[in-house]
CSV table of C-alpha atoms in Angstrom, one decimal:
chain,number,residue,atom,x,y,z
A,1,UNK,CA,0.0,0.1,0.1
A,2,UNK,CA,1.0,3.6,-0.4
A,3,UNK,CA,2.4,6.0,2.4
A,4,UNK,CA,0.5,9.1,3.3
A,5,UNK,CA,3.3,10.8,4.8
A,6,UNK,CA,4.6,14.0,3.4
A,7,UNK,CA,8.2,15.1,3.2
A,8,UNK,CA,9.7,18.8,3.1
A,9,UNK,CA,11.5,19.9,0.0
A,10,UNK,CA,15.3,19.9,-0.3
A,11,UNK,CA,16.0,23.6,-0.2
A,12,UNK,CA,19.7,23.4,-0.8
A,13,UNK,CA,19.0,21.2,-4.1
A,14,UNK,CA,16.5,23.6,-5.2
A,15,UNK,CA,18.8,26.6,-4.7
A,16,UNK,CA,21.5,24.7,-6.7
A,17,UNK,CA,19.1,24.1,-9.5
A,18,UNK,CA,18.0,27.7,-9.6
A,19,UNK,CA,21.6,28.7,-9.8
A,20,UNK,CA,22.5,26.5,-12.6
A,21,UNK,CA,19.3,27.1,-14.7
A,22,UNK,CA,19.7,24.2,-17.1
A,23,UNK,CA,17.2,24.1,-19.9
A,24,UNK,CA,14.0,22.1,-19.6
A,25,UNK,CA,15.3,19.0,-21.5
A,26,UNK,CA,18.2,18.8,-19.1
A,27,UNK,CA,15.7,19.2,-16.1
A,28,UNK,CA,13.6,16.4,-17.4
A,29,UNK,CA,16.7,14.1,-17.9
A,30,UNK,CA,18.0,14.9,-14.4
A,31,UNK,CA,14.4,14.0,-13.2
A,32,UNK,CA,14.2,10.8,-14.9
A,33,UNK,CA,17.5,9.7,-13.3
A,34,UNK,CA,16.6,10.8,-9.9
A,35,UNK,CA,13.3,9.0,-10.2
A,36,UNK,CA,15.1,5.9,-11.4
A,37,UNK,CA,17.2,6.0,-8.3
A,38,UNK,CA,14.3,6.6,-5.9
A,39,UNK,CA,15.2,10.0,-5.3
A,40,UNK,CA,11.7,11.2,-5.5
A,41,UNK,CA,12.3,14.6,-3.8
A,42,UNK,CA,15.1,15.5,-6.3
A,43,UNK,CA,13.0,14.5,-9.2
A,44,UNK,CA,10.0,16.8,-8.0
A,45,UNK,CA,12.2,19.8,-7.5
A,46,UNK,CA,13.7,19.2,-10.9
A,47,UNK,CA,10.4,18.8,-12.6
A,48,UNK,CA,8.6,21.6,-11.0
A,49,UNK,CA,11.5,23.9,-12.3
A,50,UNK,CA,11.4,22.4,-15.7
A,51,UNK,CA,7.6,23.1,-15.9
A,52,UNK,CA,8.0,26.5,-15.1
A,53,UNK,CA,9.8,27.1,-18.2
A,54,UNK,CA,7.8,24.6,-20.6
A,55,UNK,CA,4.4,24.1,-18.8
A,56,UNK,CA,3.0,22.2,-21.9
A,57,UNK,CA,5.3,19.2,-21.4
A,58,UNK,CA,2.9,16.5,-20.8
A,59,UNK,CA,5.5,13.8,-20.2
A,60,UNK,CA,7.2,15.9,-17.5
A,61,UNK,CA,4.1,16.6,-15.8
A,62,UNK,CA,3.1,13.0,-15.6
A,63,UNK,CA,6.4,12.2,-14.1
A,64,UNK,CA,5.8,14.8,-11.6
A,65,UNK,CA,2.6,13.2,-10.7
A,66,UNK,CA,4.4,9.8,-10.3
A,67,UNK,CA,6.9,11.5,-8.1
A,68,UNK,CA,4.4,13.1,-5.8
A,69,UNK,CA,2.6,9.8,-5.5
A,70,UNK,CA,5.8,8.2,-4.4
A,71,UNK,CA,6.2,10.8,-1.8
A,72,UNK,CA,2.7,10.1,-0.5
A,73,UNK,CA,1.3,13.5,-2.1
A,74,UNK,CA,-2.0,12.3,-3.4
A,75,UNK,CA,-3.6,15.7,-3.7
A,76,UNK,CA,-0.5,17.1,-5.3
A,77,UNK,CA,-0.5,14.4,-7.9
A,78,UNK,CA,-4.1,14.9,-8.6
A,79,UNK,CA,-3.4,18.6,-9.1
A,80,UNK,CA,-0.7,17.9,-11.7
A,81,UNK,CA,-2.9,15.3,-13.5
A,82,UNK,CA,-5.6,17.9,-13.7
A,83,UNK,CA,-3.4,20.2,-15.8
A,84,UNK,CA,-3.1,17.6,-18.5
A,85,UNK,CA,-5.4,17.6,-21.6
A,86,UNK,CA,-8.3,15.2,-21.8
A,87,UNK,CA,-6.8,13.4,-24.8
A,88,UNK,CA,-3.5,12.8,-23.0
A,89,UNK,CA,-5.2,12.0,-19.7
A,90,UNK,CA,-7.4,9.2,-21.1
A,91,UNK,CA,-4.3,7.0,-21.8
A,92,UNK,CA,-4.4,3.8,-19.8
A,93,UNK,CA,-0.9,4.6,-18.3
A,94,UNK,CA,-2.2,7.9,-17.0
A,95,UNK,CA,-5.6,6.6,-16.0
A,96,UNK,CA,-3.7,4.3,-13.5
A,97,UNK,CA,-1.6,7.2,-12.2
A,98,UNK,CA,-4.9,9.1,-11.5
A,99,UNK,CA,-6.3,5.9,-9.9
A,100,UNK,CA,-3.3,5.8,-7.5
A,101,UNK,CA,-3.9,9.3,-6.5
A,102,UNK,CA,-7.5,8.4,-5.8
A,103,UNK,CA,-6.3,5.5,-3.8
A,104,UNK,CA,-4.1,8.0,-1.6
A,105,UNK,CA,-7.0,10.2,-1.1
A,106,UNK,CA,-9.5,7.4,-0.1
A,107,UNK,CA,-11.6,7.8,-3.2
A,108,UNK,CA,-12.0,4.4,-3.9
A,109,UNK,CA,-15.0,4.3,-6.1
A,110,UNK,CA,-13.3,6.8,-8.3
A,111,UNK,CA,-10.3,4.5,-8.5
A,112,UNK,CA,-12.2,1.6,-9.7
A,113,UNK,CA,-14.0,3.5,-12.2
A,114,UNK,CA,-10.7,5.0,-13.5
A,115,UNK,CA,-9.4,1.4,-14.3
A,116,UNK,CA,-12.7,-0.2,-15.1
A,117,UNK,CA,-11.8,-0.8,-18.9
A,118,UNK,CA,-7.9,-1.6,-18.3
A,119,UNK,CA,-7.0,-5.1,-18.2
A,120,UNK,CA,-3.4,-5.1,-17.0
A,121,UNK,CA,-1.6,-6.3,-13.8
A,122,UNK,CA,-1.2,-2.5,-12.8
A,123,UNK,CA,-4.9,-2.2,-13.1
A,124,UNK,CA,-5.6,-5.2,-11.2
A,125,UNK,CA,-3.4,-3.8,-8.3
A,126,UNK,CA,-5.4,-0.6,-8.2
A,127,UNK,CA,-8.7,-2.6,-8.1
A,128,UNK,CA,-7.3,-5.0,-5.2
A,129,UNK,CA,-6.2,-1.9,-3.3
A,130,UNK,CA,-9.4,-0.1,-3.8
A,131,UNK,CA,-11.4,-3.0,-2.6
A,132,UNK,CA,-9.1,-3.3,0.5
A,133,UNK,CA,-9.9,0.3,1.2
A,134,UNK,CA,-13.6,-0.7,1.0
A,135,UNK,CA,-13.0,-3.7,3.3
A,136,UNK,CA,-14.1,-6.0,0.5
A,137,UNK,CA,-11.4,-8.6,1.0
A,138,UNK,CA,-12.7,-11.3,-1.1
A,139,UNK,CA,-12.9,-8.8,-4.1
A,140,UNK,CA,-9.4,-8.0,-3.5
A,141,UNK,CA,-8.1,-11.3,-3.3
A,142,UNK,CA,-9.7,-12.2,-6.7
A,143,UNK,CA,-8.3,-9.0,-8.1
A,144,UNK,CA,-4.9,-9.9,-7.0
A,145,UNK,CA,-5.2,-13.6,-8.1
A,146,UNK,CA,-6.3,-12.3,-11.6
A,147,UNK,CA,-3.2,-9.9,-11.8
A,148,UNK,CA,-0.7,-12.6,-10.6
A,149,UNK,CA,-1.9,-15.0,-13.3
A,150,UNK,CA,-1.5,-12.4,-16.2
A,151,UNK,CA,1.2,-13.3,-18.8
A,152,UNK,CA,2.8,-10.0,-18.2
A,153,UNK,CA,3.9,-9.9,-14.6
A,154,UNK,CA,3.5,-6.8,-12.6
A,155,UNK,CA,6.2,-6.7,-9.8
A,156,UNK,CA,4.3,-4.0,-7.8
A,157,UNK,CA,1.1,-6.2,-7.9
A,158,UNK,CA,3.0,-9.2,-6.7
A,159,UNK,CA,4.5,-7.1,-3.8
A,160,UNK,CA,1.1,-5.9,-2.7
A,161,UNK,CA,-0.3,-9.3,-3.1
A,162,UNK,CA,2.4,-10.7,-0.8
A,163,UNK,CA,1.6,-8.0,1.9
A,164,UNK,CA,-2.2,-9.0,1.5
A,165,UNK,CA,-1.3,-12.8,1.9
A,166,UNK,CA,0.9,-11.9,5.0
A,167,UNK,CA,-1.9,-9.8,6.5
A,168,UNK,CA,-4.2,-12.9,6.1
A,169,UNK,CA,-1.9,-15.3,7.7
A,170,UNK,CA,-0.6,-17.2,4.5
A,171,UNK,CA,3.2,-16.6,5.3
A,172,UNK,CA,4.2,-19.4,2.6
A,173,UNK,CA,2.2,-17.6,-0.1
A,174,UNK,CA,3.5,-14.3,0.9
A,175,UNK,CA,7.1,-15.6,0.9
A,176,UNK,CA,6.4,-17.1,-2.8
A,177,UNK,CA,4.9,-13.7,-4.2
A,178,UNK,CA,7.7,-11.5,-2.7
A,179,UNK,CA,10.3,-13.7,-4.1
A,180,UNK,CA,8.7,-13.4,-7.6
A,181,UNK,CA,8.6,-9.7,-7.3
A,182,UNK,CA,12.1,-9.5,-6.4
A,183,UNK,CA,13.1,-11.7,-9.2
A,184,UNK,CA,11.1,-9.7,-11.7
A,185,UNK,CA,12.4,-6.4,-10.4
A,186,UNK,CA,15.4,-6.4,-8.0
A,187,UNK,CA,15.2,-2.5,-7.7
A,188,UNK,CA,11.7,-2.7,-6.3
A,189,UNK,CA,11.6,-1.1,-2.8
A,190,UNK,CA,8.4,-2.3,-2.0
A,191,UNK,CA,9.2,-6.0,-2.5
A,192,UNK,CA,12.2,-5.8,-0.1
A,193,UNK,CA,9.9,-4.0,2.6
A,194,UNK,CA,7.5,-6.7,2.3
A,195,UNK,CA,10.3,-9.2,2.4
A,196,UNK,CA,11.3,-7.8,5.6
A,197,UNK,CA,7.9,-8.2,7.0
A,198,UNK,CA,7.8,-11.8,5.9
A,199,UNK,CA,11.0,-12.6,7.7
A,200,UNK,CA,10.0,-10.8,10.6
A,201,UNK,CA,6.8,-12.7,10.9
A,202,UNK,CA,9.0,-15.9,10.9
A,203,UNK,CA,11.1,-14.5,13.6
A,204,UNK,CA,14.0,-14.4,11.3
A,205,UNK,CA,15.1,-11.1,12.6
A,206,UNK,CA,18.6,-10.8,11.1
A,207,UNK,CA,17.2,-11.7,7.7
A,208,UNK,CA,14.3,-9.1,8.1
A,209,UNK,CA,17.2,-6.5,9.0
A,210,UNK,CA,19.0,-7.5,5.7
A,211,UNK,CA,15.7,-7.0,3.8
A,212,UNK,CA,15.3,-3.4,5.4
A,213,UNK,CA,19.0,-2.6,4.5
A,214,UNK,CA,18.5,-3.6,1.0
A,215,UNK,CA,15.6,-1.5,0.6
A,216,UNK,CA,17.4,1.6,2.1
A,217,UNK,CA,20.2,0.9,-0.3
A,218,UNK,CA,17.6,1.4,-3.0
A,219,UNK,CA,16.0,4.3,-1.3
A,220,UNK,CA,17.8,5.7,1.7
A,221,UNK,CA,15.1,8.2,2.6
A,222,UNK,CA,12.2,5.5,2.7
A,223,UNK,CA,10.3,6.0,5.8
A,224,UNK,CA,8.9,2.4,6.2
A,225,UNK,CA,12.4,1.2,5.4
A,226,UNK,CA,13.9,3.2,8.2
A,227,UNK,CA,11.0,2.3,10.7
A,228,UNK,CA,11.3,-1.2,9.9
A,229,UNK,CA,15.1,-1.3,10.3
A,230,UNK,CA,14.7,0.5,13.7
A,231,UNK,CA,12.2,-1.9,14.8
A,232,UNK,CA,14.5,-5.0,14.1
A,233,UNK,CA,17.4,-3.1,15.7
A,234,UNK,CA,15.6,-2.7,18.9
A,235,UNK,CA,14.4,-6.4,18.8
A,236,UNK,CA,18.1,-7.3,18.3
A,237,UNK,CA,18.9,-5.3,21.5
A,238,UNK,CA,20.8,-2.9,19.5
A,239,UNK,CA,19.1,0.0,21.2
A,240,UNK,CA,21.5,2.9,20.5
A,241,UNK,CA,21.4,2.3,16.9
A,242,UNK,CA,17.6,2.0,16.9
A,243,UNK,CA,17.2,5.3,18.8
A,244,UNK,CA,19.2,7.3,16.5
A,245,UNK,CA,16.8,6.1,13.6
A,246,UNK,CA,13.8,6.6,15.8
A,247,UNK,CA,14.6,10.3,16.9
A,248,UNK,CA,15.1,11.2,13.1
A,249,UNK,CA,11.7,9.7,12.2
A,250,UNK,CA,10.0,11.4,15.1
A,251,UNK,CA,11.5,14.9,13.8
A,252,UNK,CA,9.8,14.1,10.5
A,253,UNK,CA,6.6,12.7,11.7
A,254,UNK,CA,5.9,13.9,15.1
A,255,UNK,CA,2.3,12.8,15.3
A,256,UNK,CA,3.0,9.3,13.9
A,257,UNK,CA,2.3,6.8,16.8
A,258,UNK,CA,4.2,4.0,15.3
A,259,UNK,CA,7.3,5.9,16.2
A,260,UNK,CA,6.3,6.8,19.7
A,261,UNK,CA,5.5,3.0,20.2
A,262,UNK,CA,9.1,2.1,18.9
A,263,UNK,CA,10.6,4.7,21.2
A,264,UNK,CA,8.8,3.1,24.1
A,265,UNK,CA,10.2,-0.4,23.3
A,266,UNK,CA,13.5,1.1,23.0
A,267,UNK,CA,13.2,2.9,26.4
A,268,UNK,CA,12.1,-0.4,27.9
A,269,UNK,CA,14.9,-2.4,26.5
A,270,UNK,CA,17.2,0.1,28.1
A,271,UNK,CA,15.2,-0.1,31.6
A,272,UNK,CA,14.2,3.7,31.2
A,273,UNK,CA,10.6,2.8,32.8
A,274,UNK,CA,9.7,6.5,33.4
A,275,UNK,CA,10.5,7.4,29.8
A,276,UNK,CA,8.2,4.5,28.9
A,277,UNK,CA,5.3,5.8,30.9
A,278,UNK,CA,5.7,9.3,29.5
A,279,UNK,CA,5.8,8.0,26.0
A,280,UNK,CA,2.7,5.6,26.2
A,281,UNK,CA,0.6,7.5,28.7
A,282,UNK,CA,-1.0,9.9,25.9
A,283,UNK,CA,-1.9,6.7,23.9
A,284,UNK,CA,-3.2,4.4,27.1
A,285,UNK,CA,-6.6,4.0,25.2
A,286,UNK,CA,-5.0,2.8,21.9
A,287,UNK,CA,-2.4,0.4,23.2
A,288,UNK,CA,-4.7,-2.7,22.8
A,289,UNK,CA,-4.1,-2.7,19.0
A,290,UNK,CA,-0.2,-2.7,19.4
A,291,UNK,CA,1.0,-6.0,19.9
A,292,UNK,CA,3.1,-6.4,23.3
A,293,UNK,CA,2.5,-2.7,24.1
A,294,UNK,CA,0.1,-3.1,26.9
A,295,UNK,CA,2.6,-5.4,28.7
A,296,UNK,CA,5.4,-2.8,28.3
A,297,UNK,CA,3.1,-0.1,29.8
A,298,UNK,CA,2.1,-2.4,32.6
A,299,UNK,CA,5.7,-3.2,33.4
A,300,UNK,CA,6.7,0.4,33.4
A,301,UNK,CA,4.1,1.0,36.0
A,302,UNK,CA,5.2,-1.7,38.2
A,303,UNK,CA,8.7,-0.6,38.1
A,304,UNK,CA,7.8,3.0,39.0
A,305,UNK,CA,5.8,1.5,42.1
A,306,UNK,CA,2.3,2.1,40.6
A,307,UNK,CA,1.0,-1.4,40.9
A,308,UNK,CA,-2.6,-0.5,41.1
A,309,UNK,CA,-2.4,1.3,37.7
A,310,UNK,CA,-0.4,-1.5,36.2
A,311,UNK,CA,-3.3,-3.9,37.2
A,312,UNK,CA,-5.8,-1.7,35.5
A,313,UNK,CA,-3.9,-2.1,32.0
A,314,UNK,CA,-2.8,-5.6,32.5
A,315,UNK,CA,-5.8,-7.6,33.8
A,316,UNK,CA,-8.0,-6.7,30.9
A,317,UNK,CA,-5.3,-7.8,28.8
A,318,UNK,CA,-4.9,-10.9,30.5
A,319,UNK,CA,-8.7,-11.7,30.4
A,320,UNK,CA,-8.3,-11.3,26.6
A,321,UNK,CA,-5.2,-13.5,26.3
A,322,UNK,CA,-5.5,-15.8,29.2
A,323,UNK,CA,-2.6,-18.1,27.7
A,324,UNK,CA,0.0,-15.4,27.8
A,325,UNK,CA,2.7,-16.2,30.0
A,326,UNK,CA,4.3,-12.7,30.0
A,327,UNK,CA,1.0,-11.0,30.8
A,328,UNK,CA,0.3,-13.6,33.6
A,329,UNK,CA,3.8,-13.1,35.2
A,330,UNK,CA,3.1,-9.2,35.0
A,331,UNK,CA,-0.1,-9.6,36.7
A,332,UNK,CA,1.1,-11.6,39.6
A,333,UNK,CA,4.1,-9.1,40.1
A,334,UNK,CA,1.6,-6.2,40.2
A,335,UNK,CA,-0.6,-8.0,42.6
A,336,UNK,CA,2.2,-9.0,44.8
A,337,UNK,CA,3.7,-5.4,44.7
A,338,UNK,CA,0.3,-4.2,45.7
A,339,UNK,CA,0.0,-6.4,48.8
A,340,UNK,CA,-2.4,-9.0,47.4
A,341,UNK,CA,-0.1,-12.1,47.8
A,342,UNK,CA,-3.0,-14.5,47.7
A,343,UNK,CA,-4.4,-13.2,44.4
A,344,UNK,CA,-0.7,-13.3,43.1
A,345,UNK,CA,-0.2,-16.9,44.1
A,346,UNK,CA,-3.6,-17.8,42.3
A,347,UNK,CA,-2.3,-15.9,39.1
A,348,UNK,CA,1.2,-17.6,39.0
A,349,UNK,CA,0.5,-20.9,40.1
A,350,UNK,CA,-0.6,-22.2,36.7
A,351,UNK,CA,2.8,-21.2,35.4
A,352,UNK,CA,4.7,-22.4,38.4
A,353,UNK,CA,3.1,-25.9,38.2
A,354,UNK,CA,4.3,-26.4,34.6
A,355,UNK,CA,7.2,-28.7,34.2
A,356,UNK,CA,8.9,-25.9,32.1
A,357,UNK,CA,8.4,-23.2,34.6
A,358,UNK,CA,11.2,-20.6,34.5
A,359,UNK,CA,13.3,-19.6,37.5
A,360,UNK,CA,11.3,-16.2,37.5
A,361,UNK,CA,8.0,-17.8,37.5
A,362,UNK,CA,8.9,-20.1,40.3
A,363,UNK,CA,10.7,-17.6,42.6
A,364,UNK,CA,7.6,-15.3,42.1
A,365,UNK,CA,5.4,-18.2,43.3
A,366,UNK,CA,7.6,-18.8,46.3
A,367,UNK,CA,7.6,-15.3,47.5
A,368,UNK,CA,3.7,-15.2,47.0
A,369,UNK,CA,3.3,-18.5,48.8
A,370,UNK,CA,5.6,-17.4,51.6
A,371,UNK,CA,3.6,-14.2,52.2
A,372,UNK,CA,0.2,-16.2,52.4
A,373,UNK,CA,1.8,-18.7,54.8
A,374,UNK,CA,1.4,-21.6,52.1
A,375,UNK,CA,3.7,-24.7,52.6
A,376,UNK,CA,4.3,-24.7,48.8
A,377,UNK,CA,6.8,-21.9,49.1
A,378,UNK,CA,9.7,-24.5,49.9
A,379,UNK,CA,8.9,-26.6,47.1
A,380,UNK,CA,8.7,-23.7,44.6
A,381,UNK,CA,12.2,-22.5,45.7
A,382,UNK,CA,13.5,-26.0,45.3
A,383,UNK,CA,12.5,-26.2,41.9
A,384,UNK,CA,13.8,-22.9,41.0
A,385,UNK,CA,17.2,-24.2,42.0
A,386,UNK,CA,16.8,-27.7,40.2
A,387,UNK,CA,15.8,-27.2,36.6
A,388,UNK,CA,13.6,-29.8,34.7
A,389,UNK,CA,14.5,-31.5,31.4
A,390,UNK,CA,11.4,-29.7,29.7
A,391,UNK,CA,12.8,-26.2,31.1
A,392,UNK,CA,16.4,-26.9,29.8
A,393,UNK,CA,15.2,-28.1,26.5
A,394,UNK,CA,13.0,-25.1,25.9
A,395,UNK,CA,15.8,-22.6,27.1
A,396,UNK,CA,18.1,-24.2,24.8
A,397,UNK,CA,15.8,-23.9,21.7
A,398,UNK,CA,15.3,-20.3,22.6
A,399,UNK,CA,19.0,-19.4,23.2
A,400,UNK,CA,19.8,-21.1,19.8
A,401,UNK,CA,17.1,-19.3,18.2
A,402,UNK,CA,18.4,-16.0,19.7
A,403,UNK,CA,22.0,-16.9,18.2
A,404,UNK,CA,20.6,-17.4,14.7
A,405,UNK,CA,18.6,-14.2,15.1
A,406,UNK,CA,21.8,-12.3,16.2
A,407,UNK,CA,20.2,-11.4,19.5
A,408,UNK,CA,23.6,-11.6,21.3
A,409,UNK,CA,22.3,-10.4,24.7
A,410,UNK,CA,19.4,-12.7,24.8
A,411,UNK,CA,21.6,-15.6,23.7
A,412,UNK,CA,24.1,-14.8,26.4
A,413,UNK,CA,21.7,-14.5,29.2
A,414,UNK,CA,19.9,-17.9,28.3
A,415,UNK,CA,23.2,-19.9,28.0
A,416,UNK,CA,24.4,-18.3,31.2
A,417,UNK,CA,21.2,-19.4,32.8
A,418,UNK,CA,21.3,-23.0,31.6
A,419,UNK,CA,25.0,-23.3,33.0
A,420,UNK,CA,24.2,-21.8,36.2
A,421,UNK,CA,21.0,-23.8,36.9
A,422,UNK,CA,22.4,-27.1,35.5
A,423,UNK,CA,25.7,-26.4,37.4
A,424,UNK,CA,27.6,-28.4,34.8
A,425,UNK,CA,29.6,-27.6,31.8
A,426,UNK,CA,28.3,-28.5,28.3
A,427,UNK,CA,30.8,-27.9,25.5
A,428,UNK,CA,28.3,-26.8,22.9
A,429,UNK,CA,26.5,-24.5,25.5
A,430,UNK,CA,30.0,-22.9,26.2
A,431,UNK,CA,30.8,-22.7,22.7
A,432,UNK,CA,27.8,-20.9,21.9
A,433,UNK,CA,28.0,-18.6,24.9
A,434,UNK,CA,31.7,-17.7,23.9
A,435,UNK,CA,30.5,-16.9,20.4
A,436,UNK,CA,27.7,-14.6,21.8
A,437,UNK,CA,30.2,-12.8,24.2
A,438,UNK,CA,32.5,-12.3,21.4
A,439,UNK,CA,29.8,-10.5,19.4
A,440,UNK,CA,29.2,-8.4,22.5
A,441,UNK,CA,32.6,-7.3,22.5
A,442,UNK,CA,33.6,-9.5,25.5
A,443,UNK,CA,36.6,-11.0,24.0
A,444,UNK,CA,38.5,-12.0,27.2
A,445,UNK,CA,35.5,-13.6,28.8
A,446,UNK,CA,34.7,-15.3,25.3
A,447,UNK,CA,38.1,-16.9,25.1
A,448,UNK,CA,38.2,-18.3,28.6
A,449,UNK,CA,34.7,-19.8,28.0
A,450,UNK,CA,35.6,-21.1,24.3
A,451,UNK,CA,39.1,-22.7,26.0
A,452,UNK,CA,36.8,-24.6,28.7
A,453,UNK,CA,34.7,-26.0,25.7
A,454,UNK,CA,38.0,-27.1,23.8
A,455,UNK,CA,39.2,-28.8,26.9
A,456,UNK,CA,35.8,-30.6,27.1
A,457,UNK,CA,35.8,-31.6,23.3
A,458,UNK,CA,39.3,-31.4,22.0
A,459,UNK,CA,38.1,-33.1,18.6
A,460,UNK,CA,35.1,-30.9,17.8
A,461,UNK,CA,35.9,-28.7,14.8
A,462,UNK,CA,33.3,-26.0,15.5
A,463,UNK,CA,34.6,-25.6,19.1
A,464,UNK,CA,38.1,-25.8,17.9
A,465,UNK,CA,37.3,-23.0,15.3
A,466,UNK,CA,35.7,-20.5,17.9
A,467,UNK,CA,38.7,-21.0,20.5
A,468,UNK,CA,41.2,-20.9,17.7
A,469,UNK,CA,39.8,-17.6,16.2
A,470,UNK,CA,39.4,-16.0,19.5
A,471,UNK,CA,43.0,-16.6,20.3
A,472,UNK,CA,44.1,-15.0,17.0
A,473,UNK,CA,41.9,-12.2,17.8
A,474,UNK,CA,43.3,-11.6,21.2
A,475,UNK,CA,47.0,-11.8,20.1
A,476,UNK,CA,47.8,-15.6,20.7
A,477,UNK,CA,48.3,-16.1,16.9
A,478,UNK,CA,50.5,-19.2,17.1
A,479,UNK,CA,48.3,-21.1,19.4
A,480,UNK,CA,45.1,-20.0,17.5
A,481,UNK,CA,46.6,-21.1,14.1
A,482,UNK,CA,47.3,-24.5,15.7
A,483,UNK,CA,43.7,-24.9,16.7
A,484,UNK,CA,42.5,-23.7,13.4
A,485,UNK,CA,44.5,-26.2,11.4
A,486,UNK,CA,43.2,-29.0,13.7
A,487,UNK,CA,39.6,-27.7,13.0
A,488,UNK,CA,40.3,-27.5,9.2
A,489,UNK,CA,41.6,-31.2,9.2
A,490,UNK,CA,38.7,-32.4,11.1
A,491,UNK,CA,36.1,-30.5,8.8
A,492,UNK,CA,37.8,-29.8,5.5
A,493,UNK,CA,34.6,-28.7,3.9
A,494,UNK,CA,33.5,-26.1,6.6
A,495,UNK,CA,33.7,-22.7,4.9
A,496,UNK,CA,34.0,-20.7,8.1
A,497,UNK,CA,36.8,-22.6,9.4
A,498,UNK,CA,38.5,-22.2,5.9
A,499,UNK,CA,38.0,-18.5,6.1
A,500,UNK,CA,39.2,-18.1,9.7
A,501,UNK,CA,42.3,-20.1,8.7
A,502,UNK,CA,43.1,-18.3,5.6
A,503,UNK,CA,42.8,-15.0,7.5
A,504,UNK,CA,44.9,-16.0,10.5
A,505,UNK,CA,47.5,-17.3,8.0
A,506,UNK,CA,47.5,-14.0,6.2
A,507,UNK,CA,47.7,-12.1,9.5
């Protein structure tokens, strides 16, 4: 779908263009080049300047309308199109641009009428978007399917169809469509944005970040690309990087609540609970529609010692989502902080009774039980110190997923928790913990842990590679090379080990 955000003109570029005063043909060529490079603001400035000197150039005016659409300016595009003569405006390619301006202005009937006699993928896309605007989702699905089946592929339709499929829960179809769109047009920014959403939906956070980075390579100013990237950085615990992008976006669109929600998530990740409350309090009645934000807001209220207010936010959410473990934990915390230990024990007991109960759940249950005088307090404490096989298995799966997603802090915390609670060394857990710590810049800790893993499994190529590479990085090159050579001999087809050995040898 199109963005409705508006951007300011690039005054410096405008001044430069005025000073140079090229002829209209040169301005048009410059605009076409800028448009192809997704620099729509520069294209718009050049086209406006060219049309002042040559107002009757219809192709130039049509490109201006397209640039305005790309910038989310439906009214501006419509005004540009209104200046075109009827015989030119009646062309199908111009009618489609007009219909896109109608879509941006929520004039869905007009959009449908404008493409009624056009049988192309581009027109099918307009029809689908108009039907979505009218909440006629079956008709939208039919229009998308018709366009996707045409002999001449329209990559913009495929990308929009992929977004539609994802919104309807069909992740496989969304992934297939977006791959087709990218194959058809690798430069299509919208396709990479949808690919980011598809990967995020699959919890492939690093893959989603790559997709947003690719979109921003093609269009550095793209608002949705920057927002998506910042959201992924926040989920990957890279809060400082996310905050820089979020602050820039907030300066451009101060009324956009999606940015405020992002800033709240960043503040929560950094433990700035007063800031979380300040950001979210104006949106208190709107949080239900934003996944995870009621929990963040409720937790902020607990942390600033407002448990009664927290319960007012959290209990309705738990009633709507009774199977949510995070919400149940937070409600129990708020009840306990508010002095109602009996209610807290009743809330947390279903989680604490599970075989895979977490230490936090068990200790919360133990505190609540102790305050009520329940004999179950000791049992909860004992289980908190002795992990079950179910908890270990679940925590390993979560830690490994965090490692794949490059969520280094989360992986570090989970692997350390496994080692601490099991009170035993596992070579692969140590190896993965060392890898996470190295990514967090904790090279000395990582090396000590990696060497422990190597002593446990001296013939494991992956473990030798981790320890050897860390030795090279921390200055023990000779010893590191020895380990890397052993690793390469054990796993001669492993590309990572071969790359480390090659780089270490060169060094």
